[in-house]
Amino acid sequence: MKKTVIATLLLLSVISSSHSEVAPLVSGQIVQVKKLARDIVNVKQSIKNTGPSEFQSAENVKAKQKRFQQFTEALNRYPQLDDPLVQTARAEYMSLQTALKAEFERAKQQLKELGDVQARLTQLQQNFDQYPVPQIMEPPFDAVAVSNWVKQASAARTVGEHNLKELNAIVPLAYLPINPGTPQNGSPFDADDVRRMQNHAKKMQQAVQSNYLTMSGNITNQLKQKIEQVKNRWQENPEGENKWVFLKVDQVSQAKQLFSESKALAQSSIYLEQALQQDHSFATEALKVINQAEQQYQANGQLALNSSRLPEAVNDDDDMIEFAEEILERPRYQFGAYGPIVLTTKDIIERESKSSEIDIDKVEVVGRDLKMSGTETTWTYKWQEFKFATPIKDADGTWYIWWITAKKYASGSSITPIGEWVAGQSTQGNPILESNF
């Protein structure tokens, strides 16, 4: 780190000469003495006696010492002490000496107040690096995360305030000439670096508040959207034909996810506002609304389950029921335990369809045309089908109404099961209480 020192100015005495032995100035000397006086005045006028003193720089002090010595030597070449021009030059010389002494003393006092300014600036930069403003958190977050964020934000704000106070105290006193390097590369801090640090300190304080407002605003907006969803969804009659919105696995899963996300948002908002001693009434009320909506959904789910019934049978044909039992008990389907079989179609229906597949075995290019040849295989599917519903016990012990299409193929492809009743489309429906069979 560059250190600045105040060098002691060595004042050389101007040699006196006797009046009787000194010849008057000739024309060339007159010009030189006038120029010498002007140069001395110019140097004196170049001394800035306000703001940071450039004499905090050892290089600047050395340059002024050298220039003052040059003036001393120049004046010693003109012993015509009674000559008005020489007297003027000597008067300006003494005035410069007084100005230099005063500025040296002022620089000395500034350095005393500043201490090691480069060390101070290095410490301030380390403060910036060690205590950055925490980034905006995305909800949900818990109380611990909020507490950590608040601690980091508080530390960053304190650093911003402290560093700005220090920098504002340094700026009026420290002589920090601009240099092309950067402190990160080992160059001393200059005035531009200090201005940058002042701006950074101000932005740190602003960023803490700005980041909080952004987080608070984001959570509030998201929470408003969630409240609209939980209040307006699932308005169906739990005992009506749309009771499935309270019973089907995917619907229940969606509801649980929405309530969970909504409560997490509300709780995140409460944690944040409480930690910063801000108003959290909106989030508290939102959490209450969400909990009430969740309780209502669960209550409707119970009503829907209590009212869940098997469909009315449109047929009680013993053979069709026996065919359904064959399907349910076929090991490859792993349906497991089942309850009453309810036929939902009146008769066994005959159906037929065709399916083709082309096997390309030759491809050739003729001119600009691409020609392909192969074998087309057509399968004719003929089958009988009927539909039925039955409660099937899930692995977790819950009974669900399954809607199954039974099929018996008379013809088909090479992999079609022929001559046995098999399960076609099978769909899991609403849960049902065993007591409601």
Short mmCIF file of C-alpha atoms in Angstrom, two decimals:
data_model
loop_
_atom_site.label_atom_id
_atom_site.label_comp_id
_atom_site.label_asym_id
_atom_site.label_seq_id
_atom_site.Cartn_x
_atom_site.Cartn_y
_atom_site.Cartn_z
CA MET A 1 0.00 0.00 0.00
CA LYS A 2 1.34 3.42 -0.97
CA LYS A 3 2.20 5.65 1.96
CA THR A 4 2.26 9.44 1.78
CA VAL A 5 4.63 11.50 3.86
CA ILE A 6 5.35 15.16 4.46
CA ALA A 7 8.91 16.08 3.67
CA THR A 8 10.57 18.99 5.39
CA LEU A 9 11.22 21.84 3.02
CA LEU A 10 14.81 22.91 3.03
CA LEU A 11 14.92 26.65 2.69
CA LEU A 12 18.13 28.02 1.37
CA SER A 13 19.26 31.44 2.51
CA VAL A 14 19.67 34.06 -0.12
CA ILE A 15 23.23 35.33 -0.13
CA SER A 16 23.59 39.00 0.67
CA SER A 17 26.05 41.13 -1.23
CA SER A 18 27.59 44.49 -0.39
CA HIS A 19 26.14 47.42 -2.21
CA SER A 20 29.49 48.85 -3.21
CA GLU A 21 30.66 45.79 -5.15
CA VAL A 22 27.46 45.00 -7.08
CA ALA A 23 27.02 46.16 -10.63
CA PRO A 24 23.55 47.16 -11.72
CA LEU A 25 21.41 44.76 -13.73
CA VAL A 26 21.97 44.73 -17.42
CA SER A 27 19.14 44.35 -19.91
CA GLY A 28 19.39 40.53 -20.15
CA GLN A 29 19.41 40.18 -16.37
CA ILE A 30 16.39 42.44 -16.09
CA VAL A 31 14.43 40.10 -18.35
CA GLN A 32 15.58 37.07 -16.36
CA VAL A 33 14.69 38.58 -12.98
CA LYS A 34 11.24 39.56 -14.20
CA LYS A 35 10.70 36.01 -15.49
CA LEU A 36 11.98 34.57 -12.21
CA ALA A 37 9.48 36.65 -10.27
CA ARG A 38 6.68 35.52 -12.57
CA ASP A 39 7.68 31.86 -12.18
CA ILE A 40 7.70 32.19 -8.40
CA VAL A 41 4.25 33.78 -8.48
CA ASN A 42 2.95 31.04 -10.78
CA VAL A 43 4.19 28.31 -8.45
CA LYS A 44 2.64 30.06 -5.46
CA GLN A 45 -0.67 30.46 -7.28
CA SER A 46 -0.65 26.78 -8.26
CA ILE A 47 -0.77 25.80 -4.60
CA LYS A 48 -4.34 24.78 -3.70
CA ASN A 49 -4.93 25.63 -0.07
CA THR A 50 -8.42 24.15 0.09
CA GLY A 51 -9.61 20.56 -0.04
CA PRO A 52 -7.19 17.63 0.15
CA SER A 53 -3.62 18.87 0.00
CA GLU A 54 -1.48 17.55 -2.82
CA PHE A 55 1.43 17.77 -0.38
CA GLN A 56 0.17 14.51 1.13
CA SER A 57 2.11 12.99 -1.77
CA ALA A 58 5.84 12.56 -1.18
CA GLU A 59 6.41 12.92 -4.92
CA ASN A 60 4.68 16.29 -4.97
CA VAL A 61 6.65 17.49 -1.94
CA LYS A 62 9.90 16.45 -3.55
CA ALA A 63 8.99 18.31 -6.73
CA LYS A 64 8.17 21.49 -4.79
CA GLN A 65 11.44 21.22 -2.84
CA LYS A 66 13.35 20.91 -6.07
CA ARG A 67 11.59 23.89 -7.60
CA PHE A 68 12.10 26.03 -4.48
CA GLN A 69 15.79 25.18 -4.49
CA GLN A 70 15.97 26.24 -8.13
CA PHE A 71 14.44 29.60 -7.20
CA THR A 72 16.93 29.98 -4.32
CA GLU A 73 19.88 29.32 -6.58
CA ALA A 74 18.50 31.67 -9.20
CA LEU A 75 18.03 34.53 -6.71
CA ASN A 76 21.58 34.03 -5.40
CA ARG A 77 22.79 34.97 -8.86
CA TYR A 78 21.32 38.47 -8.42
CA PRO A 79 22.97 40.24 -5.42
CA GLN A 80 21.57 43.64 -6.48
CA LEU A 81 19.52 43.93 -3.30
CA ASP A 82 18.60 47.55 -3.90
CA ASP A 83 17.21 46.87 -7.35
CA PRO A 84 13.40 47.06 -7.27
CA LEU A 85 13.07 44.05 -9.59
CA VAL A 86 15.29 41.91 -7.38
CA GLN A 87 13.41 43.12 -4.32
CA THR A 88 10.11 42.13 -5.95
CA ALA A 89 11.47 38.68 -6.82
CA ARG A 90 12.78 38.22 -3.27
CA ALA A 91 9.43 39.32 -1.82
CA GLU A 92 7.60 36.79 -4.00
CA TYR A 93 10.15 34.19 -2.97
CA MET A 94 9.47 34.83 0.74
CA SER A 95 5.74 34.77 0.06
CA LEU A 96 6.16 31.39 -1.67
CA GLN A 97 8.15 30.15 1.29
CA THR A 98 5.32 31.14 3.63
CA ALA A 99 2.72 29.50 1.37
CA LEU A 100 4.73 26.29 1.15
CA LYS A 101 5.18 26.11 4.90
CA ALA A 102 1.47 26.66 5.45
CA GLU A 103 0.50 24.02 2.91
CA PHE A 104 3.00 21.53 4.30
CA GLU A 105 1.49 22.07 7.72
CA ARG A 106 -2.05 21.70 6.37
CA ALA A 107 -1.14 18.44 4.64
CA LYS A 108 0.49 17.19 7.81
CA GLN A 109 -2.67 17.90 9.79
CA GLN A 110 -4.85 16.17 7.19
CA LEU A 111 -2.68 13.06 7.26
CA LYS A 112 -2.87 13.05 11.04
CA GLU A 113 -6.66 13.06 10.87
CA LEU A 114 -6.78 10.49 8.08
CA GLY A 115 -4.31 7.98 9.41
CA ASP A 116 -3.45 5.30 6.85
CA VAL A 117 -6.15 6.17 4.33
CA GLN A 118 -5.33 3.28 2.00
CA ALA A 119 -5.71 0.82 4.88
CA ARG A 120 -9.03 2.42 5.82
CA LEU A 121 -10.30 2.14 2.26
CA THR A 122 -9.15 -1.45 2.04
CA GLN A 123 -11.13 -2.25 5.17
CA LEU A 124 -14.21 -0.53 3.80
CA GLN A 125 -13.97 -2.56 0.60
CA GLN A 126 -13.66 -5.73 2.67
CA ASN A 127 -16.83 -4.70 4.51
CA PHE A 128 -18.65 -4.47 1.18
CA ASP A 129 -17.40 -7.89 0.13
CA GLN A 130 -18.13 -9.56 3.46
CA TYR A 131 -21.64 -8.21 3.99
CA PRO A 132 -23.45 -8.09 0.64
CA VAL A 133 -27.15 -7.35 0.34
CA PRO A 134 -29.03 -10.69 0.41
CA GLN A 135 -30.81 -11.69 -2.76
CA ILE A 136 -34.58 -11.72 -3.08
CA MET A 137 -35.99 -14.98 -1.70
CA GLU A 138 -38.60 -16.88 -3.65
CA PRO A 139 -41.43 -18.26 -1.51
CA PRO A 140 -42.16 -20.49 0.19
CA PHE A 141 -39.65 -20.01 2.99
CA ASP A 142 -39.70 -20.77 6.68
CA ALA A 143 -38.99 -18.68 9.77
CA VAL A 144 -35.33 -19.71 9.85
CA ALA A 145 -34.76 -18.58 6.26
CA VAL A 146 -36.47 -15.27 6.97
CA SER A 147 -34.44 -14.78 10.14
CA ASN A 148 -31.20 -15.38 8.24
CA TRP A 149 -32.27 -13.01 5.48
CA VAL A 150 -33.15 -10.28 7.96
CA LYS A 151 -29.79 -10.70 9.72
CA GLN A 152 -27.92 -10.43 6.43
CA ALA A 153 -30.02 -7.47 5.33
CA SER A 154 -29.47 -5.71 8.66
CA ALA A 155 -25.72 -6.29 8.43
CA ALA A 156 -25.65 -4.99 4.86
CA ARG A 157 -27.63 -1.89 5.81
CA THR A 158 -25.29 -1.24 8.75
CA VAL A 159 -22.25 -1.65 6.52
CA GLY A 160 -23.75 0.71 3.97
CA GLU A 161 -24.40 3.36 6.61
CA HIS A 162 -21.00 2.92 8.28
CA ASN A 163 -19.02 2.88 5.05
CA LEU A 164 -20.81 5.91 3.68
CA LYS A 165 -20.08 7.85 6.88
CA GLU A 166 -16.41 6.87 6.70
CA LEU A 167 -16.14 7.70 3.01
CA ASN A 168 -17.81 11.07 3.49
CA ALA A 169 -15.24 11.84 6.19
CA ILE A 170 -12.35 10.76 3.95
CA VAL A 171 -13.34 12.64 0.79
CA PRO A 172 -12.70 16.22 2.06
CA LEU A 173 -9.27 15.31 3.44
CA ALA A 174 -7.63 12.57 1.36
CA TYR A 175 -5.50 13.37 -1.66
CA LEU A 176 -6.20 10.44 -4.00
CA PRO A 177 -4.90 11.13 -7.51
CA ILE A 178 -6.46 9.17 -10.35
CA ASN A 179 -4.45 6.15 -11.47
CA PRO A 180 -5.07 3.68 -14.31
CA GLY A 181 -5.03 0.57 -12.13
CA THR A 182 -7.58 -0.95 -9.77
CA PRO A 183 -7.34 -1.86 -6.08
CA GLN A 184 -8.11 -5.46 -7.01
CA ASN A 185 -4.91 -5.49 -9.06
CA GLY A 186 -2.83 -3.88 -6.35
CA SER A 187 -3.11 -0.21 -7.29
CA PRO A 188 -3.92 2.31 -4.56
CA PHE A 189 -7.46 3.59 -4.20
CA ASP A 190 -8.03 6.82 -6.08
CA ALA A 191 -10.80 9.44 -6.07
CA ASP A 192 -12.82 7.50 -8.65
CA ASP A 193 -12.70 4.40 -6.46
CA VAL A 194 -13.96 6.41 -3.51
CA ARG A 195 -16.85 7.82 -5.55
CA ARG A 196 -17.71 4.30 -6.67
CA MET A 197 -17.67 3.12 -3.07
CA GLN A 198 -19.88 6.02 -1.98
CA ASN A 199 -22.44 5.11 -4.64
CA HIS A 200 -22.26 1.46 -3.65
CA ALA A 201 -22.87 2.30 0.00
CA LYS A 202 -25.96 4.31 -0.93
CA LYS A 203 -27.24 1.55 -3.22
CA MET A 204 -26.74 -1.04 -0.49
CA GLN A 205 -29.13 0.79 1.79
CA GLN A 206 -31.62 1.27 -1.02
CA ALA A 207 -31.33 -2.37 -2.14
CA VAL A 208 -32.18 -3.73 1.30
CA GLN A 209 -35.47 -1.82 1.30
CA SER A 210 -36.10 -2.50 -2.38
CA ASN A 211 -35.54 -6.25 -2.03
CA TYR A 212 -37.89 -6.42 0.94
CA LEU A 213 -40.60 -4.51 -0.94
CA THR A 214 -40.16 -6.78 -3.96
CA MET A 215 -40.45 -9.93 -1.86
CA SER A 216 -43.45 -8.62 0.03
CA GLY A 217 -45.16 -7.52 -3.17
CA ASN A 218 -44.47 -10.80 -4.96
CA ILE A 219 -45.89 -12.87 -2.11
CA THR A 220 -48.96 -10.65 -1.80
CA ASN A 221 -49.73 -10.90 -5.52
CA GLN A 222 -49.27 -14.67 -5.56
CA LEU A 223 -51.36 -15.02 -2.43
CA LYS A 224 -54.21 -13.02 -3.95
CA GLN A 225 -54.24 -15.38 -6.92
CA LYS A 226 -54.25 -18.43 -4.66
CA ILE A 227 -57.13 -17.04 -2.60
CA GLU A 228 -59.19 -16.55 -5.77
CA GLN A 229 -58.55 -20.17 -6.70
CA VAL A 230 -59.41 -21.71 -3.34
CA LYS A 231 -62.55 -19.59 -3.04
CA ASN A 232 -63.90 -20.21 -6.55
CA ARG A 233 -62.96 -23.83 -7.27
CA TRP A 234 -64.95 -26.88 -6.18
CA GLN A 235 -68.33 -25.20 -5.98
CA GLU A 236 -70.09 -28.35 -7.21
CA ASN A 237 -72.78 -30.13 -5.22
CA PRO A 238 -70.92 -32.87 -3.31
CA GLU A 239 -73.98 -35.09 -3.49
CA GLY A 240 -74.69 -34.43 -7.17
CA GLU A 241 -73.41 -35.97 -10.36
CA ASN A 242 -70.19 -33.94 -10.16
CA LYS A 243 -69.24 -35.31 -6.76
CA TRP A 244 -66.16 -36.79 -8.43
CA VAL A 245 -64.33 -33.46 -8.01
CA PHE A 246 -64.21 -34.27 -4.29
CA LEU A 247 -63.48 -37.99 -4.70
CA LYS A 248 -61.23 -38.81 -7.63
CA VAL A 249 -57.59 -39.32 -6.74
CA ASP A 250 -56.24 -36.75 -9.19
CA GLN A 251 -58.76 -34.14 -8.05
CA VAL A 252 -58.02 -34.70 -4.37
CA SER A 253 -54.29 -34.53 -5.14
CA GLN A 254 -54.71 -31.22 -6.97
CA ALA A 255 -56.72 -29.81 -4.08
CA LYS A 256 -54.13 -30.87 -1.52
CA GLN A 257 -51.38 -29.28 -3.59
CA LEU A 258 -53.26 -26.00 -3.98
CA PHE A 259 -54.09 -25.76 -0.29
CA SER A 260 -50.52 -26.67 0.67
CA GLU A 261 -48.99 -24.09 -1.68
CA SER A 262 -51.45 -21.42 -0.58
CA LYS A 263 -50.83 -21.98 3.12
CA ALA A 264 -47.07 -21.96 2.55
CA LEU A 265 -47.34 -18.61 0.76
CA ALA A 266 -49.45 -17.09 3.53
CA GLN A 267 -47.13 -18.38 6.22
CA SER A 268 -44.08 -17.09 4.32
CA SER A 269 -45.66 -13.65 4.20
CA ILE A 270 -46.41 -13.74 7.92
CA TYR A 271 -42.83 -14.77 8.73
CA LEU A 272 -41.42 -11.96 6.58
CA GLU A 273 -43.64 -9.18 7.87
CA GLN A 274 -43.31 -10.25 11.51
CA ALA A 275 -39.52 -10.41 11.27
CA LEU A 276 -39.44 -6.83 9.98
CA GLN A 277 -42.21 -5.66 12.32
CA GLN A 278 -44.54 -4.87 9.44
CA ASP A 279 -48.30 -5.29 9.12
CA HIS A 280 -49.17 -8.94 8.38
CA SER A 281 -52.96 -8.73 8.74
CA PHE A 282 -53.57 -9.52 5.05
CA ALA A 283 -51.53 -12.72 5.18
CA THR A 284 -53.10 -13.74 8.50
CA GLU A 285 -56.60 -13.28 7.09
CA ALA A 286 -55.59 -15.10 3.90
CA LEU A 287 -54.38 -18.08 5.92
CA LYS A 288 -57.71 -18.16 7.73
CA VAL A 289 -59.62 -18.15 4.41
CA ILE A 290 -57.42 -20.93 3.01
CA ASN A 291 -57.88 -23.12 6.09
CA GLN A 292 -61.64 -22.62 5.93
CA ALA A 293 -61.71 -23.53 2.23
CA GLU A 294 -59.66 -26.64 2.90
CA GLN A 295 -61.95 -27.71 5.72
CA GLN A 296 -64.97 -27.15 3.47
CA TYR A 297 -63.40 -29.23 0.70
CA GLN A 298 -62.72 -32.05 3.13
CA ALA A 299 -66.28 -31.86 4.48
CA ASN A 300 -67.64 -31.94 0.93
CA GLY A 301 -65.39 -34.89 0.23
CA GLN A 302 -66.96 -36.77 3.12
CA LEU A 303 -70.46 -35.86 1.91
CA ALA A 304 -69.54 -37.02 -1.56
CA LEU A 305 -68.13 -40.29 -0.23
CA ASN A 306 -71.21 -40.91 1.91
CA SER A 307 -73.41 -40.38 -1.14
CA SER A 308 -71.25 -42.42 -3.51
CA ARG A 309 -73.27 -45.34 -4.91
CA LEU A 310 -73.01 -48.02 -7.55
CA PRO A 311 -75.06 -47.30 -10.68
CA GLU A 312 -78.47 -48.80 -11.18
CA ALA A 313 -78.26 -52.18 -12.93
CA VAL A 314 -79.90 -52.28 -16.36
CA ASN A 315 -79.66 -56.06 -16.53
CA ASP A 316 -79.24 -58.98 -14.16
CA ASP A 317 -78.30 -61.67 -16.67
CA ASP A 318 -76.55 -64.47 -14.80
CA ASP A 319 -74.33 -65.40 -17.74
CA MET A 320 -73.07 -61.84 -18.20
CA ILE A 321 -72.36 -61.58 -14.48
CA GLU A 322 -70.48 -64.87 -14.66
CA PHE A 323 -68.42 -63.57 -17.60
CA ALA A 324 -67.59 -60.46 -15.58
CA GLU A 325 -66.48 -62.62 -12.67
CA GLU A 326 -64.16 -64.54 -14.99
CA ILE A 327 -62.48 -61.29 -15.96
CA LEU A 328 -62.18 -60.01 -12.39
CA GLU A 329 -60.68 -63.27 -11.19
CA ARG A 330 -58.23 -63.65 -14.06
CA PRO A 331 -54.76 -63.46 -12.40
CA ARG A 332 -53.11 -61.41 -15.13
CA TYR A 333 -55.33 -58.41 -14.36
CA GLN A 334 -54.63 -58.43 -10.60
CA PHE A 335 -57.92 -56.72 -9.82
CA GLY A 336 -58.00 -58.24 -6.33
CA ALA A 337 -61.05 -58.20 -4.07
CA TYR A 338 -64.25 -56.96 -5.67
CA GLY A 339 -67.84 -56.36 -4.65
CA PRO A 340 -71.19 -56.61 -6.40
CA ILE A 341 -71.19 -56.64 -10.20
CA VAL A 342 -73.60 -54.19 -11.80
CA LEU A 343 -74.35 -54.60 -15.50
CA THR A 344 -74.55 -51.22 -17.23
CA THR A 345 -75.51 -52.49 -20.71
CA LYS A 346 -78.71 -54.39 -21.45
CA ASP A 347 -77.34 -56.92 -23.92
CA ILE A 348 -74.13 -58.34 -25.32
CA ILE A 349 -73.31 -56.36 -28.44
CA GLU A 350 -71.65 -57.73 -31.59
CA ARG A 351 -68.89 -55.53 -33.01
CA GLU A 352 -66.47 -55.64 -35.92
CA SER A 353 -63.54 -53.57 -37.17
CA LYS A 354 -60.59 -53.89 -39.51
CA SER A 355 -56.97 -52.90 -39.16
CA SER A 356 -54.23 -52.89 -41.79
CA GLU A 357 -50.47 -52.85 -41.64
CA ILE A 358 -48.06 -52.41 -44.56
CA ASP A 359 -44.66 -54.06 -44.40
CA ILE A 360 -42.30 -52.21 -46.81
CA ASP A 361 -39.75 -54.59 -48.27
CA LYS A 362 -38.49 -52.67 -51.29
CA VAL A 363 -37.63 -49.02 -51.92
CA GLU A 364 -36.35 -47.70 -55.25
CA VAL A 365 -35.86 -44.32 -56.92
CA VAL A 366 -37.15 -43.99 -60.46
CA GLY A 367 -36.24 -40.61 -61.89
CA ARG A 368 -37.43 -38.15 -59.27
CA ASP A 369 -39.98 -40.52 -57.83
CA LEU A 370 -39.58 -42.72 -54.79
CA LYS A 371 -41.34 -46.05 -55.18
CA MET A 372 -41.99 -48.46 -52.37
CA SER A 373 -43.46 -51.92 -52.43
CA GLY A 374 -44.39 -54.38 -49.76
CA THR A 375 -47.09 -56.48 -48.23
CA GLU A 376 -50.32 -55.20 -46.73
CA THR A 377 -51.82 -57.32 -43.98
CA THR A 378 -55.41 -56.76 -42.94
CA TRP A 379 -56.94 -58.09 -39.76
CA THR A 380 -60.63 -58.37 -39.16
CA TYR A 381 -61.62 -58.05 -35.54
CA LYS A 382 -64.93 -59.52 -34.47
CA TRP A 383 -66.00 -59.52 -30.88
CA GLN A 384 -68.80 -59.38 -28.38
CA GLU A 385 -68.85 -56.82 -25.61
CA PHE A 386 -70.79 -55.55 -22.65
CA LYS A 387 -70.04 -53.14 -19.80
CA PHE A 388 -70.25 -53.45 -16.08
CA ALA A 389 -69.27 -51.62 -12.89
CA THR A 390 -67.97 -53.07 -9.65
CA PRO A 391 -66.21 -51.85 -6.50
CA ILE A 392 -62.59 -53.04 -6.31
CA LYS A 393 -60.47 -52.81 -3.18
CA ASP A 394 -57.28 -50.80 -3.58
CA ALA A 395 -53.99 -51.69 -1.94
CA ASP A 396 -54.58 -49.05 0.74
CA GLY A 397 -57.94 -50.59 1.63
CA THR A 398 -60.08 -48.02 -0.18
CA TRP A 399 -62.88 -49.27 -2.40
CA TYR A 400 -63.20 -47.65 -5.84
CA ILE A 401 -65.92 -48.06 -8.44
CA TRP A 402 -64.37 -49.47 -11.61
CA TRP A 403 -66.01 -49.18 -15.03
CA ILE A 404 -64.97 -52.12 -17.21
CA THR A 405 -65.72 -53.12 -20.80
CA ALA A 406 -65.81 -56.92 -21.25
CA LYS A 407 -64.81 -58.29 -24.66
CA LYS A 408 -64.72 -61.72 -26.28
CA TYR A 409 -62.92 -61.91 -29.64
CA ALA A 410 -63.87 -64.37 -32.36
CA SER A 411 -61.11 -63.13 -34.71
CA GLY A 412 -58.26 -60.67 -34.69
CA SER A 413 -54.50 -60.37 -35.07
CA SER A 414 -51.88 -62.89 -34.04
CA ILE A 415 -51.75 -61.47 -30.52
CA THR A 416 -55.49 -61.12 -29.97
CA PRO A 417 -56.85 -63.44 -27.24
CA ILE A 418 -59.49 -65.50 -29.01
CA GLY A 419 -62.46 -67.20 -27.41
CA GLU A 420 -62.22 -65.85 -23.86
CA TRP A 421 -63.74 -62.92 -22.03
CA VAL A 422 -61.11 -60.23 -21.44
CA ALA A 423 -61.04 -56.73 -19.98
CA GLY A 424 -61.09 -53.91 -22.49
CA GLN A 425 -61.11 -50.30 -21.35
CA SER A 426 -61.03 -50.19 -17.53
CA THR A 427 -61.41 -46.90 -15.66
CA GLN A 428 -61.12 -46.24 -11.94
CA GLY A 429 -63.97 -44.03 -10.74
CA ASN A 430 -65.07 -42.59 -7.43
CA PRO A 431 -64.30 -44.21 -4.09
CA ILE A 432 -67.23 -45.83 -2.33
CA LEU A 433 -67.88 -46.97 1.22
CA GLU A 434 -68.34 -50.70 1.63
CA SER A 435 -71.54 -49.99 3.51
CA ASN A 436 -72.89 -48.32 0.35
CA PHE A 437 -72.59 -51.40 -1.84
#
